[in-house]
């Protein structure tokens, strides 16, 4: 059976949700919404260690959310699709709304 463009695929959603289910990865994505960056730039900007940044960038690459481009001695990371920023913004708004309206835990 062929999938139509508007058909929801739970497996695909879970695949992306798992990639976004880490605060450091979300912070990296938010950083990359401002353009391509090197690991060292993100390490300094986000105050995280180089091994931690590299680990999470590897996971984001595995999840097909970032691309890697080598230019001389530098490796640049960039978001694959600008819609990723919109997803993060929408999730942030939803979370704020849900938390503001909650009455119990």
Short mmCIF file of N, CA and C in Angstrom, two decimals:
data_model
loop_
_atom_site.label_atom_id
_atom_site.label_comp_id
_atom_site.label_asym_id
_atom_site.label_seq_id
_atom_site.Cartn_x
_atom_site.Cartn_y
_atom_site.Cartn_z
N UNK A 1 0.84 -1.17 0.00
CA UNK A 1 0.00 0.00 0.00
C UNK A 1 0.89 1.25 0.00
N UNK A 2 0.62 2.20 -0.88
CA UNK A 2 1.37 3.43 -0.95
C UNK A 2 0.86 4.44 0.07
N UNK A 3 1.76 5.17 0.64
CA UNK A 3 1.41 6.18 1.63
C UNK A 3 1.08 7.49 0.91
N UNK A 4 -0.02 8.11 1.29
CA UNK A 4 -0.34 9.42 0.73
C UNK A 4 0.42 10.48 1.50
N UNK A 5 0.55 11.66 0.91
CA UNK A 5 1.34 12.73 1.52
C UNK A 5 0.83 13.15 2.89
N UNK A 6 -0.48 13.13 3.11
CA UNK A 6 -1.05 13.59 4.37
C UNK A 6 -1.26 12.47 5.39
N UNK A 7 -0.88 11.26 5.06
CA UNK A 7 -1.06 10.14 5.97
C UNK A 7 -0.04 10.21 7.10
N UNK A 8 -0.52 10.07 8.32
CA UNK A 8 0.35 10.09 9.49
C UNK A 8 1.00 8.73 9.65
N UNK A 9 2.31 8.74 9.86
CA UNK A 9 3.04 7.50 10.08
C UNK A 9 3.60 7.54 11.50
N UNK A 10 2.98 6.82 12.44
CA UNK A 10 3.43 6.86 13.83
C UNK A 10 4.92 6.55 14.00
N UNK A 11 5.44 5.60 13.25
CA UNK A 11 6.85 5.26 13.38
C UNK A 11 7.77 6.42 13.06
N UNK A 12 7.42 7.20 12.04
CA UNK A 12 8.22 8.37 11.67
C UNK A 12 8.17 9.44 12.75
N UNK A 13 7.00 9.62 13.32
CA UNK A 13 6.84 10.62 14.38
C UNK A 13 7.67 10.22 15.60
N UNK A 14 7.62 8.96 15.98
CA UNK A 14 8.39 8.47 17.12
C UNK A 14 9.88 8.62 16.86
N UNK A 15 10.31 8.33 15.63
CA UNK A 15 11.72 8.46 15.24
C UNK A 15 12.21 9.89 15.50
N UNK A 16 11.44 10.88 15.07
CA UNK A 16 11.83 12.28 15.27
C UNK A 16 11.68 12.70 16.73
N UNK A 17 10.61 12.25 17.38
CA UNK A 17 10.38 12.62 18.78
C UNK A 17 11.52 12.13 19.67
N UNK A 18 12.04 10.95 19.41
CA UNK A 18 13.16 10.43 20.19
C UNK A 18 14.39 11.32 20.03
N UNK A 19 14.60 11.80 18.81
CA UNK A 19 15.75 12.67 18.56
C UNK A 19 15.60 14.01 19.29
N UNK A 20 14.37 14.45 19.48
CA UNK A 20 14.11 15.73 20.14
C UNK A 20 13.93 15.59 21.65
N UNK A 21 14.00 14.38 22.16
CA UNK A 21 13.70 14.12 23.57
C UNK A 21 14.92 14.29 24.48
N UNK A 22 15.76 15.26 24.15
CA UNK A 22 16.93 15.52 24.98
C UNK A 22 17.17 17.03 24.98
N UNK A 23 17.32 17.61 26.15
CA UNK A 23 17.48 19.06 26.26
C UNK A 23 18.71 19.57 25.51
N UNK A 24 19.81 18.84 25.60
CA UNK A 24 21.02 19.28 24.90
C UNK A 24 20.82 19.28 23.40
N UNK A 25 20.15 18.26 22.87
CA UNK A 25 19.90 18.22 21.43
C UNK A 25 18.99 19.36 21.00
N UNK A 26 18.00 19.68 21.81
CA UNK A 26 17.11 20.80 21.48
C UNK A 26 17.90 22.11 21.52
N UNK A 27 18.78 22.26 22.48
CA UNK A 27 19.61 23.47 22.55
C UNK A 27 20.51 23.58 21.33
N UNK A 28 21.06 22.46 20.88
CA UNK A 28 21.89 22.45 19.67
C UNK A 28 21.06 22.85 18.46
N UNK A 29 19.87 22.28 18.35
CA UNK A 29 18.98 22.63 17.23
C UNK A 29 18.67 24.12 17.25
N UNK A 30 18.35 24.65 18.43
CA UNK A 30 18.04 26.07 18.54
C UNK A 30 19.25 26.92 18.12
N UNK A 31 20.43 26.49 18.47
CA UNK A 31 21.65 27.19 18.05
C UNK A 31 21.80 27.16 16.54
N UNK A 32 21.52 26.01 15.95
CA UNK A 32 21.68 25.85 14.50
C UNK A 32 20.60 26.57 13.69
N UNK A 33 19.54 27.05 14.36
CA UNK A 33 18.54 27.82 13.61
C UNK A 33 19.12 29.15 13.13
N UNK A 34 20.26 29.53 13.68
CA UNK A 34 20.92 30.78 13.28
C UNK A 34 21.97 30.56 12.20
N UNK A 35 22.05 29.34 11.67
CA UNK A 35 22.99 29.05 10.59
C UNK A 35 23.98 27.97 10.97
N UNK A 36 24.79 27.59 9.98
CA UNK A 36 25.74 26.50 10.20
C UNK A 36 26.81 26.91 11.21
N UNK A 37 27.27 25.92 11.97
CA UNK A 37 28.26 26.17 13.01
C UNK A 37 29.20 24.98 13.16
N UNK A 38 30.36 25.25 13.71
CA UNK A 38 31.31 24.19 14.03
C UNK A 38 31.01 23.68 15.44
N UNK A 39 31.56 22.52 15.76
CA UNK A 39 31.39 21.97 17.11
C UNK A 39 31.96 22.94 18.14
N UNK A 40 33.15 23.48 17.86
CA UNK A 40 33.78 24.38 18.84
C UNK A 40 32.93 25.63 19.10
N UNK A 41 32.26 26.13 18.07
CA UNK A 41 31.38 27.28 18.26
C UNK A 41 30.22 26.92 19.18
N UNK A 42 29.62 25.75 18.95
CA UNK A 42 28.49 25.33 19.78
C UNK A 42 28.93 25.02 21.21
N UNK A 43 30.11 24.44 21.37
CA UNK A 43 30.64 24.14 22.70
C UNK A 43 30.74 25.43 23.51
N UNK A 44 31.29 26.46 22.89
CA UNK A 44 31.45 27.74 23.58
C UNK A 44 30.09 28.40 23.83
N UNK A 45 29.25 28.41 22.82
CA UNK A 45 27.95 29.07 22.91
C UNK A 45 27.03 28.42 23.94
N UNK A 46 27.05 27.09 24.01
CA UNK A 46 26.13 26.35 24.87
C UNK A 46 26.74 25.93 26.21
N UNK A 47 28.03 26.21 26.39
CA UNK A 47 28.75 25.83 27.61
C UNK A 47 28.62 24.33 27.89
N UNK A 48 28.93 23.53 26.87
CA UNK A 48 28.94 22.07 27.01
C UNK A 48 30.30 21.56 26.57
N UNK A 49 30.61 20.33 26.94
CA UNK A 49 31.91 19.77 26.56
C UNK A 49 31.91 19.35 25.09
N UNK A 50 33.09 19.27 24.53
CA UNK A 50 33.23 18.87 23.13
C UNK A 50 32.74 17.44 22.91
N UNK A 51 33.08 16.48 23.79
CA UNK A 51 32.56 15.12 23.59
C UNK A 51 31.03 15.06 23.67
N UNK A 52 30.43 15.83 24.57
CA UNK A 52 28.97 15.85 24.69
C UNK A 52 28.34 16.43 23.42
N UNK A 53 28.89 17.52 22.93
CA UNK A 53 28.38 18.13 21.69
C UNK A 53 28.50 17.16 20.53
N UNK A 54 29.65 16.52 20.40
CA UNK A 54 29.86 15.57 19.31
C UNK A 54 28.90 14.40 19.38
N UNK A 55 28.66 13.90 20.58
CA UNK A 55 27.72 12.79 20.76
C UNK A 55 26.32 13.18 20.28
N UNK A 56 25.85 14.33 20.72
CA UNK A 56 24.49 14.74 20.36
C UNK A 56 24.38 15.12 18.89
N UNK A 57 25.43 15.69 18.32
CA UNK A 57 25.42 15.98 16.88
C UNK A 57 25.37 14.69 16.07
N UNK A 58 26.06 13.67 16.56
CA UNK A 58 26.01 12.36 15.89
C UNK A 58 24.58 11.82 15.92
N UNK A 59 23.90 11.96 17.05
CA UNK A 59 22.51 11.50 17.16
C UNK A 59 21.59 12.30 16.25
N UNK A 60 21.80 13.60 16.17
CA UNK A 60 20.98 14.44 15.29
C UNK A 60 21.23 14.11 13.82
N UNK A 61 22.47 13.78 13.51
CA UNK A 61 22.79 13.37 12.13
C UNK A 61 22.12 12.03 11.83
N UNK A 62 22.19 11.11 12.77
CA UNK A 62 21.55 9.80 12.61
C UNK A 62 20.04 9.94 12.43
N UNK A 63 19.45 10.94 13.07
CA UNK A 63 18.01 11.19 12.96
C UNK A 63 17.67 12.02 11.72
N UNK A 64 18.67 12.31 10.90
CA UNK A 64 18.49 13.04 9.64
C UNK A 64 18.07 14.49 9.84
N UNK A 65 18.40 15.07 10.99
CA UNK A 65 18.02 16.45 11.28
C UNK A 65 19.12 17.45 10.95
N UNK A 66 20.37 17.00 10.91
CA UNK A 66 21.48 17.89 10.56
C UNK A 66 22.32 17.29 9.45
N UNK A 67 22.97 18.18 8.72
CA UNK A 67 23.93 17.76 7.69
C UNK A 67 25.32 18.18 8.14
N UNK A 68 26.31 17.55 7.57
CA UNK A 68 27.70 17.83 7.90
C UNK A 68 28.41 18.24 6.62
N UNK A 69 29.19 19.31 6.72
CA UNK A 69 29.97 19.77 5.57
C UNK A 69 31.39 20.06 6.03
N UNK A 70 32.35 19.47 5.35
CA UNK A 70 33.75 19.69 5.69
C UNK A 70 34.30 20.79 4.78
N UNK A 71 34.99 21.75 5.39
CA UNK A 71 35.62 22.82 4.64
C UNK A 71 37.02 23.02 5.22
N UNK A 72 38.00 22.45 4.54
CA UNK A 72 39.36 22.48 5.07
C UNK A 72 39.42 21.71 6.37
N UNK A 73 39.99 22.32 7.40
CA UNK A 73 40.09 21.61 8.69
C UNK A 73 38.81 21.69 9.53
N UNK A 74 37.81 22.41 9.04
CA UNK A 74 36.60 22.62 9.82
C UNK A 74 35.45 21.74 9.36
N UNK A 75 34.63 21.34 10.32
CA UNK A 75 33.42 20.58 10.02
C UNK A 75 32.25 21.43 10.49
N UNK A 76 31.34 21.69 9.56
CA UNK A 76 30.18 22.53 9.85
C UNK A 76 28.92 21.69 9.91
N UNK A 77 28.07 22.02 10.87
CA UNK A 77 26.77 21.36 11.02
C UNK A 77 25.69 22.37 10.69
N UNK A 78 24.62 21.86 10.07
CA UNK A 78 23.52 22.73 9.67
C UNK A 78 22.22 21.94 9.72
N UNK A 79 21.12 22.61 10.03
CA UNK A 79 19.82 21.95 10.02
C UNK A 79 19.46 21.56 8.59
N UNK A 80 18.88 20.39 8.44
CA UNK A 80 18.49 19.88 7.13
C UNK A 80 17.32 20.67 6.55
N UNK A 81 16.40 21.08 7.42
CA UNK A 81 15.15 21.68 6.96
C UNK A 81 14.75 22.81 7.92
N UNK A 82 14.43 23.99 7.41
CA UNK A 82 14.05 25.10 8.29
C UNK A 82 12.77 24.84 9.08
N UNK A 83 11.97 23.87 8.67
CA UNK A 83 10.74 23.56 9.41
C UNK A 83 11.04 23.00 10.79
N UNK A 84 12.26 22.53 11.01
CA UNK A 84 12.64 22.01 12.33
C UNK A 84 12.50 23.11 13.37
N UNK A 85 12.89 24.33 13.00
CA UNK A 85 12.76 25.47 13.93
C UNK A 85 11.29 25.69 14.29
N UNK A 86 10.41 25.61 13.31
CA UNK A 86 8.98 25.81 13.56
C UNK A 86 8.44 24.73 14.49
N UNK A 87 8.91 23.51 14.32
CA UNK A 87 8.46 22.41 15.19
C UNK A 87 8.87 22.69 16.64
N UNK A 88 10.12 23.12 16.83
CA UNK A 88 10.61 23.43 18.18
C UNK A 88 9.79 24.58 18.78
N UNK A 89 9.53 25.60 17.98
CA UNK A 89 8.74 26.75 18.45
C UNK A 89 7.32 26.31 18.82
N UNK A 90 6.71 25.48 17.98
CA UNK A 90 5.35 24.98 18.27
C UNK A 90 5.33 24.13 19.54
N UNK A 91 6.32 23.27 19.71
CA UNK A 91 6.38 22.44 20.91
C UNK A 91 6.56 23.29 22.16
N UNK A 92 7.37 24.33 22.06
CA UNK A 92 7.58 25.24 23.19
C UNK A 92 6.28 25.93 23.56
N UNK A 93 5.54 26.41 22.56
CA UNK A 93 4.25 27.05 22.81
C UNK A 93 3.24 26.10 23.42
N UNK A 94 3.20 24.88 22.90
CA UNK A 94 2.28 23.87 23.42
C UNK A 94 2.62 23.55 24.88
N UNK A 95 3.91 23.36 25.16
CA UNK A 95 4.33 23.05 26.53
C UNK A 95 3.95 24.18 27.48
N UNK A 96 4.19 25.42 27.07
CA UNK A 96 3.84 26.57 27.91
C UNK A 96 2.34 26.61 28.18
N UNK A 97 1.56 26.35 27.15
CA UNK A 97 0.10 26.34 27.29
C UNK A 97 -0.38 25.24 28.22
N UNK A 98 0.14 24.05 28.02
CA UNK A 98 -0.26 22.91 28.85
C UNK A 98 0.11 23.14 30.31
N UNK A 99 1.33 23.65 30.53
CA UNK A 99 1.77 23.89 31.91
C UNK A 99 0.97 25.01 32.57
N UNK A 100 0.62 26.03 31.80
CA UNK A 100 -0.16 27.15 32.36
C UNK A 100 -1.57 26.71 32.74
N UNK A 101 -2.11 25.73 32.04
CA UNK A 101 -3.49 25.29 32.27
C UNK A 101 -3.62 24.05 33.13
N UNK A 102 -2.52 23.50 33.57
CA UNK A 102 -2.61 22.26 34.36
C UNK A 102 -3.16 22.55 35.74
N UNK A 103 -3.90 21.59 36.24
CA UNK A 103 -4.46 21.72 37.58
C UNK A 103 -3.91 20.66 38.53
N UNK A 104 -3.38 19.58 37.97
CA UNK A 104 -2.77 18.52 38.78
C UNK A 104 -1.53 18.01 38.07
N UNK A 105 -0.77 17.22 38.79
CA UNK A 105 0.39 16.58 38.19
C UNK A 105 -0.03 15.24 37.77
#
